[in-house]
Coordinates of C-alpha atoms in Angstrom, one line a residue:
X1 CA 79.6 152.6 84.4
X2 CA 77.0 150.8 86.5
X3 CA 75.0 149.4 83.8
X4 CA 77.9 148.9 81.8
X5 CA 79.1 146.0 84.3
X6 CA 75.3 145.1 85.0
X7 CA 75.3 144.1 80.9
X8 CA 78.6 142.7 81.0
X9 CA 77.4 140.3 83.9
X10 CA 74.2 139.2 82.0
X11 CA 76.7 138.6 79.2
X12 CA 79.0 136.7 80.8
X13 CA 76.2 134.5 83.0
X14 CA 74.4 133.2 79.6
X15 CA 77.9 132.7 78.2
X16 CA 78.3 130.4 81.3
X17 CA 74.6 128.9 81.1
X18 CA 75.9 127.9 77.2
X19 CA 78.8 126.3 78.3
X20 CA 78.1 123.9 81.1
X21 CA 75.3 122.4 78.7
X22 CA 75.9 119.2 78.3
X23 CA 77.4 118.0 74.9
X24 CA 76.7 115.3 73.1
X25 CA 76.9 113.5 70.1
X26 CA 74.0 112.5 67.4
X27 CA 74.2 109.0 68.9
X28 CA 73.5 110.5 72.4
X29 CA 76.7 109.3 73.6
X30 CA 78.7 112.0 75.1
X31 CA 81.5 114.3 73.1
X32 CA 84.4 113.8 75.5
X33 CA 86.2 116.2 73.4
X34 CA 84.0 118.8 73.0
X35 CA 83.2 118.7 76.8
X36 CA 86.8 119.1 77.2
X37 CA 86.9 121.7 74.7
X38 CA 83.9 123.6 76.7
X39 CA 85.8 122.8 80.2
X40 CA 88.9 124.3 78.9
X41 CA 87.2 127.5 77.8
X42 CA 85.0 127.7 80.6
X43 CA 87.7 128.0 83.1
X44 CA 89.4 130.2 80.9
X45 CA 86.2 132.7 81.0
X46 CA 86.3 132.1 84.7
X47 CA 89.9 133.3 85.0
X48 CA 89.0 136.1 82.7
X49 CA 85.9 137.4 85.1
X50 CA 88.3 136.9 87.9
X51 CA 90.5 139.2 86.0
X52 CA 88.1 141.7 85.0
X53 CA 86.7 141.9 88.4
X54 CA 90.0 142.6 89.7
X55 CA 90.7 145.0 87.2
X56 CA 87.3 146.7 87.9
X57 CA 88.3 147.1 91.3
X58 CA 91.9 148.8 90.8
X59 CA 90.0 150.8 87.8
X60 CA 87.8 151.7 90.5
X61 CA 90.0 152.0 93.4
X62 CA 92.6 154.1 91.0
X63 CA 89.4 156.9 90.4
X64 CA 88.3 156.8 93.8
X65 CA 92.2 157.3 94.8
X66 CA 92.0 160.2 91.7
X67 CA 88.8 161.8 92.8
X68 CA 90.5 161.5 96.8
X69 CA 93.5 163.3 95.0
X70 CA 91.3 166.2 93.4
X71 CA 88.9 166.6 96.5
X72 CA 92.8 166.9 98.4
X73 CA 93.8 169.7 95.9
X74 CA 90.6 171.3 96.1
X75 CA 90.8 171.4 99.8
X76 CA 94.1 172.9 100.1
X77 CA 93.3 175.6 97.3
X78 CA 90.1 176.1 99.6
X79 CA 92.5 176.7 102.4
X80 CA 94.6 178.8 100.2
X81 CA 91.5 181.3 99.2
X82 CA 90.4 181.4 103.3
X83 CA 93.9 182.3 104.2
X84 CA 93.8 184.8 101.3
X85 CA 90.9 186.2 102.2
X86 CA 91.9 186.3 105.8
X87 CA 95.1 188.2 104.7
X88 CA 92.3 190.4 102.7
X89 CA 90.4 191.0 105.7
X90 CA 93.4 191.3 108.5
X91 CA 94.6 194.0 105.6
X92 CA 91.2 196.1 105.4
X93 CA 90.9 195.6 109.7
X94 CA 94.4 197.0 109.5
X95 CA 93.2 199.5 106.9
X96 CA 90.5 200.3 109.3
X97 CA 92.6 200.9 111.8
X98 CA 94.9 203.4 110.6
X99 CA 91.9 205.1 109.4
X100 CA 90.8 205.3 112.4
X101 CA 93.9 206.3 113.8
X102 CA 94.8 208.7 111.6
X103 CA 90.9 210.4 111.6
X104 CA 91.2 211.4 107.9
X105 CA 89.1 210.4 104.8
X106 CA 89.9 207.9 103.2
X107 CA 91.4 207.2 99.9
X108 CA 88.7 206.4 97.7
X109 CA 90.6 204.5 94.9
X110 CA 92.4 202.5 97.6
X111 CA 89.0 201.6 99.0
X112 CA 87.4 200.7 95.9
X113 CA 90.7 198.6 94.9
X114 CA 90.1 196.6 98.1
X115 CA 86.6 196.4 97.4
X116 CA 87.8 194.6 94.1
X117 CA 89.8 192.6 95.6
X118 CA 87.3 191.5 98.1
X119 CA 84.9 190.5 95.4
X120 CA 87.0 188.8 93.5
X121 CA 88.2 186.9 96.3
X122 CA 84.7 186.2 97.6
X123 CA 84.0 185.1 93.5
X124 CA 86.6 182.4 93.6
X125 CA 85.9 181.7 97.2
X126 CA 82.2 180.5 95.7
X127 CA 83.6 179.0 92.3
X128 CA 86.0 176.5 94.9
X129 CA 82.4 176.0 97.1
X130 CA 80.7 175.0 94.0
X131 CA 84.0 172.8 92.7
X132 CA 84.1 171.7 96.1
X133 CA 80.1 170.5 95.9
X134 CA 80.5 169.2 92.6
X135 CA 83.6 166.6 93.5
X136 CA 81.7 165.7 96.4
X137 CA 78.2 164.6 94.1
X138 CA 80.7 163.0 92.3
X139 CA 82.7 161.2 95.1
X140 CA 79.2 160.2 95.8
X141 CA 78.2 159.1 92.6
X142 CA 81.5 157.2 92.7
X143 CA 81.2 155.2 96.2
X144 CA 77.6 154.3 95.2
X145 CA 78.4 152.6 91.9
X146 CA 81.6 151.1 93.8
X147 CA 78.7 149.6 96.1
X148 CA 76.2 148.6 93.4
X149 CA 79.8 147.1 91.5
X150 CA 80.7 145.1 94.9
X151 CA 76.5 143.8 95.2
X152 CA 76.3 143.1 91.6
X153 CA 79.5 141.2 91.7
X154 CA 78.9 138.9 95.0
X155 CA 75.7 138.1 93.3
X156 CA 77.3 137.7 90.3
X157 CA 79.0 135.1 92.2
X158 CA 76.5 133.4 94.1
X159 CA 75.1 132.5 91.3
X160 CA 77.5 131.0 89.4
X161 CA 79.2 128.9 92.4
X162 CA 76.5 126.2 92.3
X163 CA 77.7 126.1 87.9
X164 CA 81.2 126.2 89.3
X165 CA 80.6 123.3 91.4
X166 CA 78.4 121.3 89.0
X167 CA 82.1 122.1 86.5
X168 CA 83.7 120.9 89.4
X169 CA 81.8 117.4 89.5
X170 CA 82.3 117.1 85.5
X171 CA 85.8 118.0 85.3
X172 CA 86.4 115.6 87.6
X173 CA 84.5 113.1 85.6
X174 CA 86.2 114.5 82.9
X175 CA 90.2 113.7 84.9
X176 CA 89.2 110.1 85.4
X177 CA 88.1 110.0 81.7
X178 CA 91.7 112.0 80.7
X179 CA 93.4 109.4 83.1
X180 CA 91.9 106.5 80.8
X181 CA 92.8 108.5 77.9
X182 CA 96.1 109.2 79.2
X183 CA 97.1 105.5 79.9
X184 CA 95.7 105.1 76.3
X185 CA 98.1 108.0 75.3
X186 CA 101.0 106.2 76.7
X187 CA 100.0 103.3 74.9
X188 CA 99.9 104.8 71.8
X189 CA 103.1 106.5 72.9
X190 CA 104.7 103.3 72.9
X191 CA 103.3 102.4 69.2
X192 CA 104.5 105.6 68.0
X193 CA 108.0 104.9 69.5
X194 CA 107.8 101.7 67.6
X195 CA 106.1 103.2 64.5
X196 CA 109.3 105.7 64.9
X197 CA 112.0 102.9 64.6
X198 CA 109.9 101.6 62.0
X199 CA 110.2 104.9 60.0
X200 CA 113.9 105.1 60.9
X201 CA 114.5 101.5 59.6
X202 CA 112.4 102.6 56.3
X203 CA 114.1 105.5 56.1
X204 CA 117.3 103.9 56.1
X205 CA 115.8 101.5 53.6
X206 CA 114.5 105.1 51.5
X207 CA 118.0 106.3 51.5
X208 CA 119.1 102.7 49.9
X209 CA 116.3 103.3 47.6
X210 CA 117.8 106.8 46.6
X211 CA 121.4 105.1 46.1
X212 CA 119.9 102.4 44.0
X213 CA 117.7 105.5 42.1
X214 CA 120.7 107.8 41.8
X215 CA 122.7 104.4 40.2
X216 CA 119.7 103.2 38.2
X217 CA 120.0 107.1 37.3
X218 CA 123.5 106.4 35.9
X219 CA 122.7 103.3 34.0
X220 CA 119.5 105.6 32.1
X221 CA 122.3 107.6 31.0
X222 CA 124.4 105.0 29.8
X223 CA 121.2 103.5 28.3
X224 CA 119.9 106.2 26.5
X225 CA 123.5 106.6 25.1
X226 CA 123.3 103.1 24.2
X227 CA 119.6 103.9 22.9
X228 CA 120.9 107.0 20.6
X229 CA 123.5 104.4 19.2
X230 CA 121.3 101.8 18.7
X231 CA 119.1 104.1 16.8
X232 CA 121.7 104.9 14.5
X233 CA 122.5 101.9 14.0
X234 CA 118.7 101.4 13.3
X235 CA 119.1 103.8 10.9
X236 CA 121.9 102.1 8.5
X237 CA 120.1 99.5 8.9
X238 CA 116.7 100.2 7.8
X239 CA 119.6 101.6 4.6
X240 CA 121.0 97.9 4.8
X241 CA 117.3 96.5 5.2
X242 CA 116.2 98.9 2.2
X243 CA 119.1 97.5 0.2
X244 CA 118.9 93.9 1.0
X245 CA 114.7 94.2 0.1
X246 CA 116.0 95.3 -3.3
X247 CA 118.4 91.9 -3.7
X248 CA 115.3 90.0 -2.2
X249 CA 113.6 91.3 -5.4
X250 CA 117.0 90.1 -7.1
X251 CA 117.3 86.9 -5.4
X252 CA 113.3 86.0 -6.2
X253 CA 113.9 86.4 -9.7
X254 CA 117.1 84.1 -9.2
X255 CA 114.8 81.4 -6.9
X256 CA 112.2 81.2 -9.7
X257 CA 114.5 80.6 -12.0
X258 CA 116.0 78.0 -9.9
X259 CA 112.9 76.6 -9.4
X260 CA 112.3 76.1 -12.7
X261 CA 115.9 74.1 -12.9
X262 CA 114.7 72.4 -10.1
X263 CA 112.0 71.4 -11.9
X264 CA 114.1 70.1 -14.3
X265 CA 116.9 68.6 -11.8
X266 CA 113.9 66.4 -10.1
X267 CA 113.2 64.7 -13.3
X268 CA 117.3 64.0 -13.5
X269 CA 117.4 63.2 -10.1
X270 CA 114.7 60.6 -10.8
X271 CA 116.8 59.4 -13.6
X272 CA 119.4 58.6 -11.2
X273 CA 117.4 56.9 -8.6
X274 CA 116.7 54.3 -11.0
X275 CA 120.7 54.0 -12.1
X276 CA 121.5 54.4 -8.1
X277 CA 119.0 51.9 -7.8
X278 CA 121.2 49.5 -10.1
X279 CA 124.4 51.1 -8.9
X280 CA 123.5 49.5 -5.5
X281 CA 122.5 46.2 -6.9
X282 CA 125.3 45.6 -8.5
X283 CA 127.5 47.1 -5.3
X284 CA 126.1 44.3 -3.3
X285 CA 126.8 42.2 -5.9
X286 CA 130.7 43.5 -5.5
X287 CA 130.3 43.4 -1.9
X288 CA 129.7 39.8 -2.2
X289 CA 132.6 38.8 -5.1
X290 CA 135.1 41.1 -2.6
X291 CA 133.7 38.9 0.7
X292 CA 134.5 35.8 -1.1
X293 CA 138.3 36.8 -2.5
X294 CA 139.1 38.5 1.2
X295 CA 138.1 35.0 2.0
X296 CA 141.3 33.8 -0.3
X297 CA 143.6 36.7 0.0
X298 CA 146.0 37.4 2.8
X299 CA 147.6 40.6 3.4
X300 CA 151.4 39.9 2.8
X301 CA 153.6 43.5 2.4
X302 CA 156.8 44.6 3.7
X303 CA 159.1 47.7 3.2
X304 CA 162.3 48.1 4.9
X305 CA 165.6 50.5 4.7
X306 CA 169.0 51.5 6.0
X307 CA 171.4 49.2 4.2
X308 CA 174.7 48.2 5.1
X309 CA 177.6 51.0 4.5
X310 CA 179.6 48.6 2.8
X311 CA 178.9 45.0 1.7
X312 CA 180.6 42.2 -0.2
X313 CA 179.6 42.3 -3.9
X314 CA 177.2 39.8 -4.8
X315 CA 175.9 38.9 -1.1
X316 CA 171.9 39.5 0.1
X317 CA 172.0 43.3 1.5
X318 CA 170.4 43.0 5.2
X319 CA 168.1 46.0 5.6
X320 CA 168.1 46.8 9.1
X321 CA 164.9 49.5 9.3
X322 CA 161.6 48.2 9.3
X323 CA 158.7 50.2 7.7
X324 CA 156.2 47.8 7.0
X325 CA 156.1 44.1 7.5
X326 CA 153.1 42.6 7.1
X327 CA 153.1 38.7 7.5
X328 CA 156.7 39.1 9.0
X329 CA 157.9 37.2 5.9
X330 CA 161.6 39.8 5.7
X331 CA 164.4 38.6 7.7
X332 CA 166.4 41.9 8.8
X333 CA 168.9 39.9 9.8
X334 CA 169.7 37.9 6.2
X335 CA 168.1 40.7 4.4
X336 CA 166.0 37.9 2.3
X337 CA 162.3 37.9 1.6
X338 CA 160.7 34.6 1.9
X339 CA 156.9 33.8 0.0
X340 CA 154.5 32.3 2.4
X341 CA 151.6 31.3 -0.2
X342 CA 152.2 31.0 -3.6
X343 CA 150.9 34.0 -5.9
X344 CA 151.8 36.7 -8.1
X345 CA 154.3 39.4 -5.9
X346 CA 155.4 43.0 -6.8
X347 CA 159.0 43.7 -5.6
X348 CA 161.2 47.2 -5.7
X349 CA 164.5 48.9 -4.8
X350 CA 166.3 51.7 -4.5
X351 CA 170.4 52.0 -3.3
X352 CA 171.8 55.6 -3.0
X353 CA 175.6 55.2 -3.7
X354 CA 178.7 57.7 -3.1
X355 CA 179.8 58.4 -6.6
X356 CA 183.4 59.6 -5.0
X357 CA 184.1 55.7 -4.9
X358 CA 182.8 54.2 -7.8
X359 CA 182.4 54.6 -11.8
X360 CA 178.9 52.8 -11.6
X361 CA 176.6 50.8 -9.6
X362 CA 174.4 47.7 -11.1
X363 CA 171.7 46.9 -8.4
X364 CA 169.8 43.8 -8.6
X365 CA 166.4 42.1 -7.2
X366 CA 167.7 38.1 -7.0
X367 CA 164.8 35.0 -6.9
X368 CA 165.8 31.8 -5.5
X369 CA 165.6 28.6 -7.1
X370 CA 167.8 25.1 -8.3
X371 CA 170.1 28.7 -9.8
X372 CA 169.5 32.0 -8.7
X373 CA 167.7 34.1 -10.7
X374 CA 168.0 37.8 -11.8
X375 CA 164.2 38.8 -11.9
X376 CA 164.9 42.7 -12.1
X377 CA 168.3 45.0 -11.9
X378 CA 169.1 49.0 -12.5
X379 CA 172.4 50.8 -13.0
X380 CA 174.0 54.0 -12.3
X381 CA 177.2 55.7 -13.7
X382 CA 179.2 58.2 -11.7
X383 CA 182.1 59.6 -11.7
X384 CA 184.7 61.7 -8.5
X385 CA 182.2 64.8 -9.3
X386 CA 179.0 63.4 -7.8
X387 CA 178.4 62.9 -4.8
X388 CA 175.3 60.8 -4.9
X389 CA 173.9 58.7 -7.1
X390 CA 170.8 56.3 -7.0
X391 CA 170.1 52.9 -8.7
X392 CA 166.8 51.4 -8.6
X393 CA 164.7 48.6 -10.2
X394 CA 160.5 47.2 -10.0
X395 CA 159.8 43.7 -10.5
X396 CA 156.7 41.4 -10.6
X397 CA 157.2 38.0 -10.7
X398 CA 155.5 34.5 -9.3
X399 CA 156.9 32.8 -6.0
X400 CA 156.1 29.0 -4.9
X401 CA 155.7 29.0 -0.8
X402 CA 159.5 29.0 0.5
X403 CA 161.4 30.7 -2.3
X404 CA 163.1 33.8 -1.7
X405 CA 164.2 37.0 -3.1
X406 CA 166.8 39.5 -2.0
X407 CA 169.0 42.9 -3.0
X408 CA 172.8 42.8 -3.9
X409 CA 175.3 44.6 -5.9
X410 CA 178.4 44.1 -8.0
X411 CA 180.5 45.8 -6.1
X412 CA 181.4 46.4 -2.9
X413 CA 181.7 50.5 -2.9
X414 CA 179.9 52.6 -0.1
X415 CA 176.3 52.5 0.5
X416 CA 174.3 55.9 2.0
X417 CA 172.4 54.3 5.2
X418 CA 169.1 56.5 4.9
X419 CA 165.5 56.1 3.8
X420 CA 166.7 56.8 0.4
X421 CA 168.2 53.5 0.2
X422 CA 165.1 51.1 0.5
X423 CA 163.8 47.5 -0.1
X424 CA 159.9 46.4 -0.9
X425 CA 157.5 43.8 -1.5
X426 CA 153.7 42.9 -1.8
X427 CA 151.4 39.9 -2.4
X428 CA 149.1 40.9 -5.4
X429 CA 147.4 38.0 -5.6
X430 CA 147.1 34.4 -4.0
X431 CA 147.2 31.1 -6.5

């Protein structure tokens, strides 16, 4: 046991002399962490000698409190044997005694079973003397490593409390430095709280980005159905494509053919340039001649309707609609037209009659003059069965600035006031 602690003390002392080395880095700066590192296990070899010291000492103490326990049993089963072989020897003086007493020989058996007894108890007597020696050597043995144990350990510590104290003097290098790197810790506390909140917000922002991902998921799906339509709709029509490229062939023979018509259509076309050429010579020409009888023609038209119901035969019929009156030359009011130039004018009529009232209707376009003229007239025959019945007459004829021409009847029957019943004139052409 002795030179069991004795190597464990060597052991532990170089484990010690390796430690407080200083540490340092390649740069010779010091390695704050690794001295930390080596402080840390340090005092945890420390708290482990501590520890196996103590437990040396109730290891010890427990055997020495064992061997105490033995050397007790052995004592009292000493003191057992000497009362036993008092009780031996009280028996054989009592033996004696009635031998004595009695003055007869003894029993022979009964003294040799005594004597038996006696060295039987005189044989364990000396094995408990020799157990009794041995315990002691080794109670000996005991209390002298327990001494060399307690010298090597106060040693043991002797010479490492100058290490402890130079451990002492860097740890507390080393608390100033871990107060510095503390206030630095807090520091970087601070930016990790920020960096946190930072992560929350992003996070927040990821979990957008998943919403977004799960929707832009959504719209692949609706895309790739899209895409599997479009495809077959790619596929009728590469069909149409394949189809149309076989009426391109079609349409090129058609285009060459037209080409060569073409050919043939620009040597036409240059036939008519030269006759458009002309054309448009002589339209300017026309232009010209029409600019110069615009310059003698005025625009003199009129068209009117809605008669009278019923009129005296033979009187102007005053048309009281107006449809056209160019020049103003009409006179609703006495129903006559009057010529404002002289020249060559165009004149109709029209009179829807009721045929319930009359037998027949002459209708007649009148020209003033020294005696009235009849330029034009129409005529009708009805009879109680028809209901309508229309007279008309056309007229051209030449008027002098002033003259006049009017519509009257024969008769005086009824008259249809409507557009159907109508009275016109135009100015063809200027003397």
């Amino acid at each position: 046991m002795f030179v069991a602690v004795l190597f464990l003390c060597i052991l532990l002392s170089g484990s010690l002399c390796g430690l407080i080395m200083p540490m340092t880095k390649p740069d010779g700066s010091a390695d704050l962490t690794g001295l930390l590192n080596h402080v840390t296990v340090l005092e945890q070899t420390v708290a482990g000698l501590q520890t196996d010291v103590q437990t040396n000492k109730v290891q010890a103490a427990a055997e020495i409190s064992s061997l105490k326990d033995e050397m007790a049993s052995l004592k009292t089963e000493l003191r057992v044997s000497s009362n036993d072989l008092t009780v031996v020897k009280r028996e054989l003086n009592d033996m004696k005694r009635r031998i004595s007493d009695t003055n007869s020989q003894p029993n022979n058996t009964e003294v040799d079973s005594i004597r038996h007894d006696v060295r039987l108890n005189s044989a364990q007597i000396h094995a408990v003397q020799s157990d009794v020696r041995m315990f002691d050597n080794q109670l000996n043995l005991v209390n002298s490593t327990v001494n060399d144990v307690k010298i090597e350990a106060d040693r043991f510590i002797q010479n490492i409390s100058s290490d402890v104290k130079l451990i002492t003097h860097e740890q507390e290098i080393q608390n100033l430095e871990l107060q510095s790197t503390k206030t630095l810790t807090q520091s970087t506390s601070k930016q990790l709280e920020r960096l946190e909140k930072d992560m929350n917000s992003t996070s927040a922002g990821l979990h957008d980005i998943q919403n977004n991902f799960s929707l832009t998921r959504t719209e692949v799906t609706i895309l790739r159905n899209n895409l599997s339509v479009v495809q077959k709709q790619s596929l009728d029509n590469n069909q149409s494509l394949t189809q149309v490229s076989q009426d391109l062939h079609l349409v090129s023979a058609d285009v060459h053919a037209a080409l060569n018509n073409l050919s043939l259509i620009g040597s036409e076309v240059k036939t008519v340039r030269s006759d458009l050429y002309v054309a448009q010579n002589q339209s300017l020409d026309n232009k010209q001649l029409l600019t110069v009888l615009a310059s003698k023609n005025r625009t003199v038209a009129f068209h009117v309707y809605f008669p009278p119901n019923k009129s005296p035969a033979y009187t102007p019929l005053a048309f009281s609609g107006t449809n056209y009156n160019a020049g103003s030359a009409y006179n609703t009011t006495t129903g006559k037209f009057t010529a404002p130039i002289n020249g060559t004018y165009m004149f109709w009529t029209q009179l829807e009659a009721r045929g319930s009232t009359i037998t027949g209707m002459y209708v007649h376009i009148m020209k003033s003059g020294e005696v009235d003229e009849n330029i034009a007239g129409g005529y009708v025959k009805t009879d109680p069965s028809i209901d309508e019945a229309d007279a008309s007459a056309v007229t051209v004829t030449h008027l002098d600035q002033g003259e006049e021409a009017w519509v009257e009847t024969d008769h005086s029957g009824y008259i249809y006031q409507s557009s159907a019943s109508y009275f016109g004139g135009v100015l063809l052409s200027e003397d």
